[in-house]
PDB file of C-alpha atoms and ligand atoms in Angstrom:
ATOM      1  CA  UNK H  42     144.336 -20.382  22.547  1.00 49.00           C
ATOM      2  CA  UNK H  43     143.997 -19.233  19.006  1.00 55.00           C
ATOM      3  CA  UNK H  44     142.104 -15.865  18.439  1.00 58.00           C
ATOM      4  CA  UNK H  45     139.512 -15.883  15.202  1.00 56.00           C
ATOM      5  CA  UNK H  46     140.993 -14.149  12.402  1.00 74.00           C
ATOM      6  CA  UNK H  47     139.947 -10.478  11.379  1.00 84.00           C
ATOM      7  CA  UNK H  48     139.252  -9.906   8.008  1.00 94.00           C
ATOM      8  CA  UNK H  49     141.284  -6.758   6.441  1.00 97.00           C
ATOM      9  CA  UNK H  50     140.276  -4.121   4.675  1.00 98.00           C
ATOM     10  CA  UNK H  51     141.442  -0.892   3.588  1.00 98.00           C
ATOM     11  CA  UNK H  52     142.552   2.436   1.486  1.00 98.00           C
ATOM     12  CA  UNK H  53     146.388   2.566  -0.316  1.00 98.00           C
ATOM     13  CA  UNK H  54     147.237   6.448  -1.149  1.00 98.00           C
ATOM     14  CA  UNK H  55     150.275   8.692  -0.544  1.00 97.00           C
ATOM     15  CA  UNK H  56     149.466  11.873   2.847  1.00 94.00           C
ATOM     16  CA  UNK H  57     146.286  10.906   2.864  1.00 93.00           C
ATOM     17  CA  UNK H  58     145.900  10.801   6.977  1.00 92.00           C
ATOM     18  CA  UNK H  59     143.053  13.086   6.810  1.00 90.00           C
ATOM     19  CA  UNK H  60     141.062  10.399   5.109  1.00 94.00           C
ATOM     20  CA  UNK H  61     138.315   9.870   6.750  1.00 97.00           C
ATOM     21  CA  UNK H  62     137.925   6.053   4.797  1.00 98.00           C
ATOM     22  CA  UNK H  63     138.158   4.498   8.070  1.00 98.00           C
ATOM     23  CA  UNK H  64     136.267   6.020  10.622  1.00 98.00           C
ATOM     24  CA  UNK H  65     133.186   5.235   7.605  1.00 98.00           C
ATOM     25  CA  UNK H  66     133.863   1.407   7.330  1.00 98.00           C
ATOM     26  CA  UNK H  67     134.665   1.063  10.806  1.00 98.00           C
ATOM     27  CA  UNK H  68     131.932   2.447  12.051  1.00 98.00           C
ATOM     28  CA  UNK H  69     129.483  -0.194   9.303  1.00 98.00           C
ATOM     29  CA  UNK H  70     131.632  -2.706  10.628  1.00 98.00           C
ATOM     30  CA  UNK H  71     130.106  -2.222  13.898  1.00 98.00           C
ATOM     31  CA  UNK H  72     126.942  -1.339  12.698  1.00 98.00           C
ATOM     32  CA  UNK H  73     126.750  -5.099  12.026  1.00 98.00           C
ATOM     33  CA  UNK H  74     128.999  -6.991  14.213  1.00 97.00           C
ATOM     34  CA  UNK H  75     131.742  -7.743  10.831  1.00 97.00           C
ATOM     35  CA  UNK H  76     134.623  -9.595  12.054  1.00 96.00           C
ATOM     36  CA  UNK H  77     135.940  -6.768  10.254  1.00 97.00           C
ATOM     37  CA  UNK H  78     139.115  -4.415  10.516  1.00 97.00           C
ATOM     38  CA  UNK H  79     139.761  -1.181   7.433  1.00 98.00           C
ATOM     39  CA  UNK H  80     143.130   0.641   7.880  1.00 97.00           C
ATOM     40  CA  UNK H  81     145.294   2.839   5.997  1.00 97.00           C
ATOM     41  CA  UNK H  82     148.255   1.938   4.253  1.00 97.00           C
ATOM     42  CA  UNK H  83     150.305   5.566   3.105  1.00 98.00           C
ATOM     43  CA  UNK H  84     152.050   3.852   0.495  1.00 98.00           C
ATOM     44  CA  UNK H  85     154.534   5.372  -1.913  1.00 98.00           C
ATOM     45  CA  UNK H  86     154.379   4.915  -6.362  1.00 97.00           C
ATOM     46  CA  UNK H  87     157.624   3.152  -6.228  1.00 98.00           C
ATOM     47  CA  UNK H  88     156.050   0.408  -3.116  1.00 98.00           C
ATOM     48  CA  UNK H  89     152.657   0.274  -4.980  1.00 98.00           C
ATOM     49  CA  UNK H  90     153.396  -3.236  -6.651  1.00 98.00           C
ATOM     50  CA  UNK H  91     154.869  -5.305  -3.725  1.00 97.00           C
ATOM     51  CA  UNK H  92     151.446  -4.144  -1.150  1.00 97.00           C
ATOM     52  CA  UNK H  93     148.882  -5.010  -3.989  1.00 97.00           C
ATOM     53  CA  UNK H  94     150.707  -8.308  -4.010  1.00 96.00           C
ATOM     54  CA  UNK H  95     150.528  -8.443  -0.279  1.00 94.00           C
ATOM     55  CA  UNK H  96     146.678  -8.121  -0.919  1.00 93.00           C
ATOM     56  CA  UNK H  97     146.724 -11.551  -2.108  1.00 91.00           C
ATOM     57  CA  UNK H  98     145.937 -13.408   1.723  1.00 91.00           C
ATOM     58  CA  UNK H  99     143.310 -15.280   2.825  1.00 89.00           C
ATOM     59  CA  UNK H 100     142.559 -12.825   5.511  1.00 92.00           C
ATOM     60  CA  UNK H 101     142.291  -9.541   2.557  1.00 96.00           C
ATOM     61  CA  UNK H 102     139.073  -8.741   1.467  1.00 97.00           C
ATOM     62  CA  UNK H 103     140.452  -5.625  -0.617  1.00 98.00           C
ATOM     63  CA  UNK H 104     140.898  -1.327  -0.381  1.00 98.00           C
ATOM     64  CA  UNK H 105     140.249   0.989  -1.714  1.00 98.00           C
ATOM     65  CA  UNK H 106     143.088   2.925  -3.687  1.00 98.00           C
ATOM     66  CA  UNK H 107     143.073   6.873  -3.855  1.00 96.00           C
ATOM     67  CA  UNK H 108     145.042   9.826  -4.409  1.00 92.00           C
ATOM     68  CA  UNK H 109     147.276   8.780  -6.113  1.00 95.00           C
ATOM     69  CA  UNK H 110     147.392   5.635  -7.602  1.00 97.00           C
ATOM     70  CA  UNK H 111     144.176   4.868  -8.609  1.00 96.00           C
ATOM     71  CA  UNK H 112     145.834   4.640 -12.445  1.00 95.00           C
ATOM     72  CA  UNK H 113     149.133   3.130 -11.633  1.00 97.00           C
ATOM     73  CA  UNK H 114     147.590   0.375  -9.844  1.00 98.00           C
ATOM     74  CA  UNK H 115     145.891  -0.781 -13.056  1.00 98.00           C
ATOM     75  CA  UNK H 116     148.386  -2.946 -14.867  1.00 98.00           C
ATOM     76  CA  UNK H 117     148.678  -5.158 -11.297  1.00 98.00           C
ATOM     77  CA  UNK H 118     145.308  -5.794 -11.052  1.00 98.00           C
ATOM     78  CA  UNK H 119     144.145  -9.625 -12.644  1.00 98.00           C
ATOM     79  CA  UNK H 120     140.983  -8.129 -14.038  1.00 98.00           C
ATOM     80  CA  UNK H 121     138.954  -4.706 -14.735  1.00 98.00           C
ATOM     81  CA  UNK H 122     134.997  -4.107 -14.239  1.00 98.00           C
ATOM     82  CA  UNK H 123     134.067  -3.076 -17.699  1.00 95.00           C
ATOM     83  CA  UNK H 124     133.209   0.620 -15.915  1.00 94.00           C
ATOM     84  CA  UNK H 125     136.654   0.484 -14.474  1.00 97.00           C
ATOM     85  CA  UNK H 126     138.101  -0.738 -17.647  1.00 96.00           C
ATOM     86  CA  UNK H 127     136.569   2.559 -19.659  1.00 93.00           C
ATOM     87  CA  UNK H 128     137.380   5.446 -17.530  1.00 93.00           C
ATOM     88  CA  UNK H 129     140.917   3.998 -16.808  1.00 94.00           C
ATOM     89  CA  UNK H 130     140.930   4.289 -13.448  1.00 95.00           C
ATOM     90  CA  UNK H 131     140.173   2.199  -9.871  1.00 98.00           C
ATOM     91  CA  UNK H 132     139.267   3.185  -6.249  1.00 98.00           C
ATOM     92  CA  UNK H 133     138.332  -0.677  -5.769  1.00 98.00           C
ATOM     93  CA  UNK H 134     140.113  -3.740  -5.313  1.00 98.00           C
ATOM     94  CA  UNK H 135     138.293  -7.170  -4.618  1.00 98.00           C
ATOM     95  CA  UNK H 136     140.503  -9.924  -3.524  1.00 97.00           C
ATOM     96  CA  UNK H 137     138.446 -13.121  -5.007  1.00 96.00           C
ATOM     97  CA  UNK H 138     140.537 -15.789  -3.398  1.00 95.00           C
ATOM     98  CA  UNK H 139     144.026 -14.697  -4.647  1.00 96.00           C
ATOM     99  CA  UNK H 140     142.564 -12.589  -8.208  1.00 97.00           C
ATOM    100  CA  UNK H 141     141.987  -9.353  -7.947  1.00 98.00           C
ATOM    101  CA  UNK H 142     139.519  -7.214  -9.671  1.00 98.00           C
ATOM    102  CA  UNK H 143     139.303  -3.659  -9.922  1.00 98.00           C
ATOM    103  CA  UNK H 144     136.459  -1.449  -9.463  1.00 98.00           C
ATOM    104  CA  UNK H 145     135.636   1.998  -9.941  1.00 98.00           C
ATOM    105  CA  UNK H 146     133.061   3.140  -7.010  1.00 98.00           C
ATOM    106  CA  UNK H 147     133.550   6.915  -8.038  1.00 97.00           C
ATOM    107  CA  UNK H 148     131.609   6.814 -10.590  1.00 98.00           C
ATOM    108  CA  UNK H 149     128.669   5.578  -8.351  1.00 98.00           C
ATOM    109  CA  UNK H 150     129.430   9.045  -6.211  1.00 98.00           C
ATOM    110  CA  UNK H 151     129.595  11.240  -8.370  1.00 98.00           C
ATOM    111  CA  UNK H 152     126.414   9.818 -10.162  1.00 98.00           C
ATOM    112  CA  UNK H 153     124.817   9.835  -7.084  1.00 97.00           C
ATOM    113  CA  UNK H 154     125.657  13.642  -6.541  1.00 98.00           C
ATOM    114  CA  UNK H 155     124.856  14.768  -9.421  1.00 97.00           C
ATOM    115  CA  UNK H 156     121.275  13.311 -10.634  1.00 96.00           C
ATOM    116  CA  UNK H 157     119.242  15.713  -8.613  1.00 97.00           C
ATOM    117  CA  UNK H 158     121.402  18.325 -11.284  1.00 97.00           C
ATOM    118  CA  UNK H 159     121.342  16.167 -14.606  1.00 96.00           C
ATOM    119  CA  UNK H 160     118.533  18.871 -16.240  1.00 95.00           C
ATOM    120  CA  UNK H 161     120.737  21.497 -15.481  1.00 94.00           C
ATOM    121  CA  UNK H 162     123.759  19.308 -17.121  1.00 97.00           C
ATOM    122  CA  UNK H 163     122.366  17.856 -20.429  1.00 98.00           C
ATOM    123  CA  UNK H 164     122.646  20.474 -23.508  1.00 98.00           C
ATOM    124  CA  UNK H 165     125.112  22.567 -21.539  1.00 98.00           C
ATOM    125  CA  UNK H 166     128.939  23.069 -20.872  1.00 98.00           C
ATOM    126  CA  UNK H 167     130.534  21.184 -17.813  1.00 98.00           C
ATOM    127  CA  UNK H 168     134.197  22.504 -17.141  1.00 98.00           C
ATOM    128  CA  UNK H 169     136.385  19.799 -15.083  1.00 98.00           C
ATOM    129  CA  UNK H 170     139.880  21.309 -13.179  1.00 98.00           C
ATOM    130  CA  UNK H 171     142.063  18.207 -12.678  1.00 98.00           C
ATOM    131  CA  UNK H 172     142.982  14.786 -15.173  1.00 97.00           C
ATOM    132  CA  UNK H 173     143.695  12.302 -12.502  1.00 95.00           C
ATOM    133  CA  UNK H 174     141.874   8.649 -11.808  1.00 93.00           C
ATOM    134  CA  UNK H 175     138.521  11.184  -9.884  1.00 95.00           C
ATOM    135  CA  UNK H 176     138.555  13.328 -12.968  1.00 97.00           C
ATOM    136  CA  UNK H 177     137.750  10.664 -15.453  1.00 97.00           C
ATOM    137  CA  UNK H 178     135.105   9.189 -12.844  1.00 97.00           C
ATOM    138  CA  UNK H 179     133.512  12.516 -12.355  1.00 98.00           C
ATOM    139  CA  UNK H 180     133.901  13.292 -16.216  1.00 98.00           C
ATOM    140  CA  UNK H 181     132.110   9.695 -17.305  1.00 97.00           C
ATOM    141  CA  UNK H 182     129.078  10.354 -14.821  1.00 98.00           C
ATOM    142  CA  UNK H 183     128.817  13.717 -16.443  1.00 98.00           C
ATOM    143  CA  UNK H 184     128.716  12.908 -19.692  1.00 98.00           C
ATOM    144  CA  UNK H 185     125.909  10.489 -19.050  1.00 97.00           C
ATOM    145  CA  UNK H 186     124.067  13.887 -17.818  1.00 98.00           C
ATOM    146  CA  UNK H 187     124.283  14.954 -21.603  1.00 98.00           C
ATOM    147  CA  UNK H 188     126.360  17.853 -22.188  1.00 98.00           C
ATOM    148  CA  UNK H 189     126.610  20.150 -25.376  1.00 98.00           C
ATOM    149  CA  UNK H 190     130.707  19.856 -24.312  1.00 98.00           C
ATOM    150  CA  UNK H 191     133.246  18.880 -21.643  1.00 98.00           C
ATOM    151  CA  UNK H 192     136.247  20.858 -20.344  1.00 98.00           C
ATOM    152  CA  UNK H 193     138.911  19.700 -18.744  1.00 98.00           C
ATOM    153  CA  UNK H 194     141.550  21.915 -17.466  1.00 98.00           C
ATOM    154  CA  UNK H 195     144.990  20.627 -16.118  1.00 98.00           C
ATOM    155  CA  UNK H 196     148.126  22.134 -15.135  1.00 98.00           C
ATOM    156  CA  UNK H 197     150.283  18.963 -16.914  1.00 98.00           C
ATOM    157  CA  UNK H 198     148.339  19.604 -20.235  1.00 98.00           C
ATOM    158  CA  UNK H 199     149.598  16.564 -22.006  1.00 98.00           C
ATOM    159  CA  UNK H 200     147.162  14.327 -19.204  1.00 97.00           C
ATOM    160  CA  UNK H 201     144.383  16.498 -20.124  1.00 98.00           C
ATOM    161  CA  UNK H 202     144.481  15.390 -24.092  1.00 98.00           C
ATOM    162  CA  UNK H 203     145.355  12.212 -22.892  1.00 97.00           C
ATOM    163  CA  UNK H 204     141.732  11.907 -21.046  1.00 97.00           C
ATOM    164  CA  UNK H 205     139.974  13.907 -23.372  1.00 98.00           C
ATOM    165  CA  UNK H 206     140.757  11.488 -26.320  1.00 97.00           C
ATOM    166  CA  UNK H 207     139.138   8.401 -24.337  1.00 95.00           C
ATOM    167  CA  UNK H 208     136.553   9.896 -23.584  1.00 97.00           C
ATOM    168  CA  UNK H 209     135.462  11.668 -27.041  1.00 97.00           C
ATOM    169  CA  UNK H 210     135.546   7.528 -28.303  1.00 93.00           C
ATOM    170  CA  UNK H 211     133.510   6.834 -25.518  1.00 95.00           C
ATOM    171  CA  UNK H 212     130.723   9.513 -25.591  1.00 97.00           C
ATOM    172  CA  UNK H 213     131.222  11.049 -29.171  1.00 97.00           C
ATOM    173  CA  UNK H 214     128.286  12.940 -29.208  1.00 97.00           C
ATOM    174  CA  UNK H 215     129.699  14.968 -26.352  1.00 98.00           C
ATOM    175  CA  UNK H 216     131.820  18.018 -27.867  1.00 98.00           C
ATOM    176  CA  UNK H 217     134.884  17.763 -25.247  1.00 98.00           C
ATOM    177  CA  UNK H 218     137.694  20.335 -25.837  1.00 98.00           C
ATOM    178  CA  UNK H 219     141.580  21.083 -23.675  1.00 98.00           C
ATOM    179  CA  UNK H 220     141.262  23.995 -21.965  1.00 98.00           C
ATOM    180  CA  UNK H 221     144.405  26.198 -22.154  1.00 98.00           C
ATOM    181  CA  UNK H 222     145.684  28.270 -19.621  1.00 98.00           C
ATOM    182  CA  UNK H 223     144.716  31.918 -21.027  1.00 97.00           C
ATOM    183  CA  UNK H 224     141.371  30.179 -21.791  1.00 98.00           C
ATOM    184  CA  UNK H 225     140.207  29.014 -18.275  1.00 98.00           C
ATOM    185  CA  UNK H 226     138.469  32.212 -16.793  1.00 98.00           C
ATOM    186  CA  UNK H 227     136.173  31.840 -19.927  1.00 98.00           C
ATOM    187  CA  UNK H 228     135.507  29.002 -19.339  1.00 98.00           C
ATOM    188  CA  UNK H 229     135.213  29.219 -16.095  1.00 98.00           C
ATOM    189  CA  UNK H 230     132.513  32.058 -16.069  1.00 97.00           C
ATOM    190  CA  UNK H 231     130.528  29.973 -19.237  1.00 97.00           C
ATOM    191  CA  UNK H 232     129.891  26.510 -17.644  1.00 98.00           C
ATOM    192  CA  UNK H 233     127.077  25.065 -16.019  1.00 98.00           C
ATOM    193  CA  UNK H 234     129.221  23.285 -13.463  1.00 98.00           C
ATOM    194  CA  UNK H 235     132.498  23.451 -12.611  1.00 98.00           C
ATOM    195  CA  UNK H 236     133.737  20.350 -11.144  1.00 98.00           C
ATOM    196  CA  UNK H 237     137.550  20.467  -9.085  1.00 98.00           C
ATOM    197  CA  UNK H 238     139.138  17.366  -8.664  1.00 98.00           C
ATOM    198  CA  UNK H 239     142.522  18.378  -7.693  1.00 97.00           C
ATOM    199  CA  UNK H 240     143.947  18.690  -4.275  1.00 95.00           C
ATOM    200  CA  UNK H 241     144.234  22.519  -4.109  1.00 98.00           C
ATOM    201  CA  UNK H 242     142.258  23.946  -0.687  1.00 97.00           C
ATOM    202  CA  UNK H 243     142.368  20.381   0.723  1.00 93.00           C
ATOM    203  CA  UNK H 244     144.703  21.286   3.004  1.00 87.00           C
ATOM    204  CA  UNK H 245     143.210  22.502   6.678  1.00 83.00           C
ATOM    205  CA  UNK H 246     143.128  26.595   6.368  1.00 90.00           C
ATOM    206  CA  UNK H 247     143.422  27.052   2.675  1.00 94.00           C
ATOM    207  CA  UNK H 248     142.778  29.551   1.262  1.00 96.00           C
ATOM    208  CA  UNK H 249     143.947  28.277  -2.006  1.00 98.00           C
ATOM    209  CA  UNK H 250     141.917  27.929  -5.606  1.00 98.00           C
ATOM    210  CA  UNK H 251     141.924  26.118  -8.047  1.00 98.00           C
ATOM    211  CA  UNK H 252     140.756  28.781 -10.511  1.00 98.00           C
ATOM    212  CA  UNK H 253     141.773  31.972 -11.600  1.00 97.00           C
ATOM    213  CA  UNK H 254     141.448  34.428  -8.594  1.00 93.00           C
ATOM    214  CA  UNK H 255     139.542  37.578 -10.381  1.00 96.00           C
ATOM    215  CA  UNK H 256     136.628  35.115 -11.841  1.00 97.00           C
ATOM    216  CA  UNK H 257     132.930  35.189 -10.957  1.00 97.00           C
ATOM    217  CA  UNK H 258     130.472  32.688 -10.240  1.00 98.00           C
ATOM    218  CA  UNK H 259     126.909  33.398 -11.434  1.00 98.00           C
ATOM    219  CA  UNK H 260     123.407  32.366  -9.656  1.00 98.00           C
ATOM    220  CA  UNK H 261     122.923  29.866 -12.231  1.00 97.00           C
ATOM    221  CA  UNK H 262     126.272  27.952 -12.063  1.00 98.00           C
ATOM    222  CA  UNK H 263     126.850  24.809 -10.650  1.00 98.00           C
ATOM    223  CA  UNK H 264     130.177  24.554  -8.199  1.00 98.00           C
ATOM    224  CA  UNK H 265     131.060  21.015  -7.088  1.00 98.00           C
ATOM    225  CA  UNK H 266     134.065  20.557  -5.315  1.00 98.00           C
ATOM    226  CA  UNK H 267     135.246  16.326  -4.613  1.00 98.00           C
ATOM    227  CA  UNK H 268     136.934  17.583  -1.678  1.00 97.00           C
ATOM    228  CA  UNK H 269     134.774  16.530   1.733  1.00 94.00           C
ATOM    229  CA  UNK H 270     137.864  17.346   4.377  1.00 92.00           C
ATOM    230  CA  UNK H 271     136.739  20.906   5.014  1.00 92.00           C
ATOM    231  CA  UNK H 272     133.652  20.438   4.038  1.00 93.00           C
ATOM    232  CA  UNK H 273     133.661  24.109   2.607  1.00 95.00           C
ATOM    233  CA  UNK H 274     136.870  24.679   0.495  1.00 97.00           C
ATOM    234  CA  UNK H 275     137.857  28.759  -0.187  1.00 98.00           C
ATOM    235  CA  UNK H 276     136.039  27.501  -3.840  1.00 98.00           C
ATOM    236  CA  UNK H 277     132.781  26.341  -2.233  1.00 98.00           C
ATOM    237  CA  UNK H 278     132.906  29.772   0.037  1.00 98.00           C
ATOM    238  CA  UNK H 279     133.644  31.689  -3.403  1.00 98.00           C
ATOM    239  CA  UNK H 280     130.833  30.040  -4.817  1.00 98.00           C
ATOM    240  CA  UNK H 281     128.024  30.545  -2.664  1.00 98.00           C
ATOM    241  CA  UNK H 282     129.557  34.454  -1.987  1.00 98.00           C
ATOM    242  CA  UNK H 283     128.534  34.583  -5.614  1.00 98.00           C
ATOM    243  CA  UNK H 284     125.153  33.362  -4.748  1.00 98.00           C
ATOM    244  CA  UNK H 285     125.815  29.814  -6.483  1.00 98.00           C
ATOM    245  CA  UNK H 286     125.016  26.378  -5.989  1.00 98.00           C
ATOM    246  CA  UNK H 287     127.586  24.872  -3.774  1.00 98.00           C
ATOM    247  CA  UNK H 288     127.864  20.658  -3.911  1.00 98.00           C
ATOM    248  CA  UNK H 289     131.027  19.627  -1.511  1.00 98.00           C
ATOM    249  CA  UNK H 290     132.019  16.115  -1.308  1.00 98.00           C
ATOM    250  CA  UNK H 291     130.274  14.247   0.938  1.00 96.00           C
ATOM    251  CA  UNK H 292     127.724  13.043  -1.362  1.00 96.00           C
ATOM    252  CA  UNK H 293     129.802  11.624  -3.379  1.00 98.00           C
ATOM    253  CA  UNK H 294     132.636  10.052  -0.391  1.00 98.00           C
ATOM    254  CA  UNK H 295     129.977   8.364   1.522  1.00 98.00           C
ATOM    255  CA  UNK H 296     128.101   6.191  -1.598  1.00 98.00           C
ATOM    256  CA  UNK H 297     131.300   5.652  -3.286  1.00 98.00           C
ATOM    257  CA  UNK H 298     132.434   3.945  -0.166  1.00 98.00           C
ATOM    258  CA  UNK H 299     128.282   2.346   0.357  1.00 98.00           C
ATOM    259  CA  UNK H 300     129.183   0.701  -2.886  1.00 98.00           C
ATOM    260  CA  UNK H 301     132.926  -0.521  -2.353  1.00 98.00           C
ATOM    261  CA  UNK H 302     131.470  -1.995   0.717  1.00 98.00           C
ATOM    262  CA  UNK H 303     129.084  -4.073  -0.494  1.00 98.00           C
ATOM    263  CA  UNK H 304     131.197  -5.517  -2.870  1.00 98.00           C
ATOM    264  CA  UNK H 305     133.573  -6.425  -0.172  1.00 98.00           C
ATOM    265  CA  UNK H 306     130.961  -7.637   2.280  1.00 97.00           C
ATOM    266  CA  UNK H 307     127.891  -8.741   0.114  1.00 98.00           C
ATOM    267  CA  UNK H 308     125.468  -6.454   2.479  1.00 98.00           C
ATOM    268  CA  UNK H 309     123.974  -3.160   2.381  1.00 98.00           C
ATOM    269  CA  UNK H 310     125.638  -0.354   3.590  1.00 98.00           C
ATOM    270  CA  UNK H 311     124.878   1.465   6.555  1.00 98.00           C
ATOM    271  CA  UNK H 312     124.424   4.624   5.257  1.00 97.00           C
ATOM    272  CA  UNK H 313     122.728   6.789   7.758  1.00 97.00           C
ATOM    273  CA  UNK H 314     125.262   5.586  10.313  1.00 97.00           C
ATOM    274  CA  UNK H 315     128.376   6.125   8.850  1.00 96.00           C
ATOM    275  CA  UNK H 316     127.276   9.303   7.110  1.00 96.00           C
ATOM    276  CA  UNK H 317     126.389  10.527  11.126  1.00 97.00           C
ATOM    277  CA  UNK H 318     130.380   9.130  11.523  1.00 97.00           C
ATOM    278  CA  UNK H 319     131.280  11.071   8.492  1.00 96.00           C
ATOM    279  CA  UNK H 320     129.829  14.412  10.232  1.00 95.00           C
ATOM    280  CA  UNK H 321     130.634  13.789  14.240  1.00 96.00           C
ATOM    281  CA  UNK H 322     134.134  13.158  12.754  1.00 95.00           C
ATOM    282  CA  UNK H 323     134.284  16.291  10.872  1.00 92.00           C
ATOM    283  CA  UNK H 324     132.956  18.240  13.430  1.00 90.00           C
ATOM    284  CA  UNK H 325     135.571  17.735  15.220  1.00 88.00           C
ATOM    285  CA  UNK H 326     138.094  19.252  12.634  1.00 80.00           C
TER     286      UNK H 326
HETATM  287  P1  ATR K 192     143.094  11.736  -8.430  1.00 84.32           P
HETATM  288  O1  ATR K 192     143.308   9.543  -8.834  1.00 84.32           O
HETATM  289  O2  ATR K 192     142.649  11.249  -7.171  1.00 84.32           O
HETATM  290  O3  ATR K 192     142.709  11.989  -8.571  1.00 84.32           O
HETATM  291  P2  ATR K 192     145.381  12.324  -9.701  1.00 84.32           P
HETATM  292  O4  ATR K 192     145.110  10.671 -10.486  1.00 84.32           O
HETATM  293  O5  ATR K 192     146.751  12.001  -8.459  1.00 84.32           O
HETATM  294  O6  ATR K 192     144.536  11.189  -7.780  1.00 84.32           O
HETATM  295  O7  ATR K 192     145.325  13.391  -9.918  1.00 84.32           O
HETATM  296  C1  ATR K 192     144.983  14.142  -9.170  1.00 84.32           C
HETATM  297  C2  ATR K 192     144.674  15.551 -10.372  1.00 84.32           C
HETATM  298  O8  ATR K 192     144.790  16.682  -9.545  1.00 84.32           O
HETATM  299  C3  ATR K 192     145.909  15.562 -11.394  1.00 84.32           C
HETATM  300  O9  ATR K 192     145.019  16.339 -11.686  1.00 84.32           O
HETATM  301  C4  ATR K 192     147.022  16.841 -10.898  1.00 84.32           C
HETATM  302  O10 ATR K 192     147.371  17.124 -11.933  1.00 84.32           O
HETATM  303  P3  ATR K 192     148.352  16.956 -12.751  1.00 84.32           P
HETATM  304  O11 ATR K 192     148.282  15.472 -13.465  1.00 84.32           O
HETATM  305  O12 ATR K 192     149.639  17.645 -13.519  1.00 84.32           O
HETATM  306  O13 ATR K 192     149.543  16.548 -11.477  1.00 84.32           O
HETATM  307  C5  ATR K 192     146.316  17.637  -9.861  1.00 84.32           C
HETATM  308  N1  ATR K 192     147.149  18.345  -9.102  1.00 84.32           N
HETATM  309  C6  ATR K 192     147.656  17.796  -8.197  1.00 84.32           C
HETATM  310  N2  ATR K 192     148.063  18.530  -6.986  1.00 84.32           N
HETATM  311  C7  ATR K 192     147.577  20.012  -7.562  1.00 84.32           C
HETATM  312  C8  ATR K 192     147.964  20.794  -7.232  1.00 84.32           C
HETATM  313  N3  ATR K 192     148.539  21.971  -6.578  1.00 84.32           N
HETATM  314  N4  ATR K 192     147.427  22.821  -8.269  1.00 84.32           N
HETATM  315  C9  ATR K 192     146.884  21.619  -9.413  1.00 84.32           C
HETATM  316  N5  ATR K 192     146.288  21.034  -9.767  1.00 84.32           N
HETATM  317  C10 ATR K 192     147.266  19.893  -9.026  1.00 84.32           C
END
């Protein structure tokens, strides 16, 4: 007898065996008794077009997109939400009957993380490390808080130039600057908020930090690392040791997943159970 078909969801990225998206979404699926399954697709750049076109089956409802494909996926989609278009990055694809729609829910996750600190950002300077897809969501959500300036540092400076040029048009009241390597220490120490969007520090046991080793944070600073595994990167340990407020990527992760899930299923995300599941999984690592 034919088995009922499950609806497929998943995440597309490369070298993402660490991700807790499957654990989190499959827990939400279990809690809500949905006939769905969420899997991991490790896809190299050259195979991205083929994999994206393979999503257009009736069984696939959508996927998350993560490092390093959040920008590369854009030309492969049929429609983009205004926010995904403005940001230039997609982390969620919804298959609407063969029409692939791109959304950005990272920005919701960053907004939820920065909301309690909006006053500390208004009129101050923000430094963002990295200039990829996640950086775009961070810059967008930070700019919404009305800082005086946003500096972007990236090892590939041309990418930071592109990013800041795009955001200058979107947020003319904010002063955007590309930070050169020799200006990084000063920029890190002067910023009210520093956000790491690079994968530096993500390897288990890593002591790598995305800032010069000699920088000193102050108790007035907020250091936000979007990494959620490990829950305390070397950057966050350093920030806490220097007395700064240290925030990891857990809430960003939960909130981006929550909105993606609702876009796919139309249902409210069981965030408490999902958060508990992620905490359990983190405890095992
Ligand atoms: P995501 O969509 O998750 O942001 P991405 O678009 O691949 O992923 O961007 C990753 C960011 O981390 C980029 O800014 C990348 O720098 P480059 O533009 O120079 O590639 C940065 N990054 C990745 N690995 C890094 C490393 N080892 N050191 C410093 N920056 C790194």
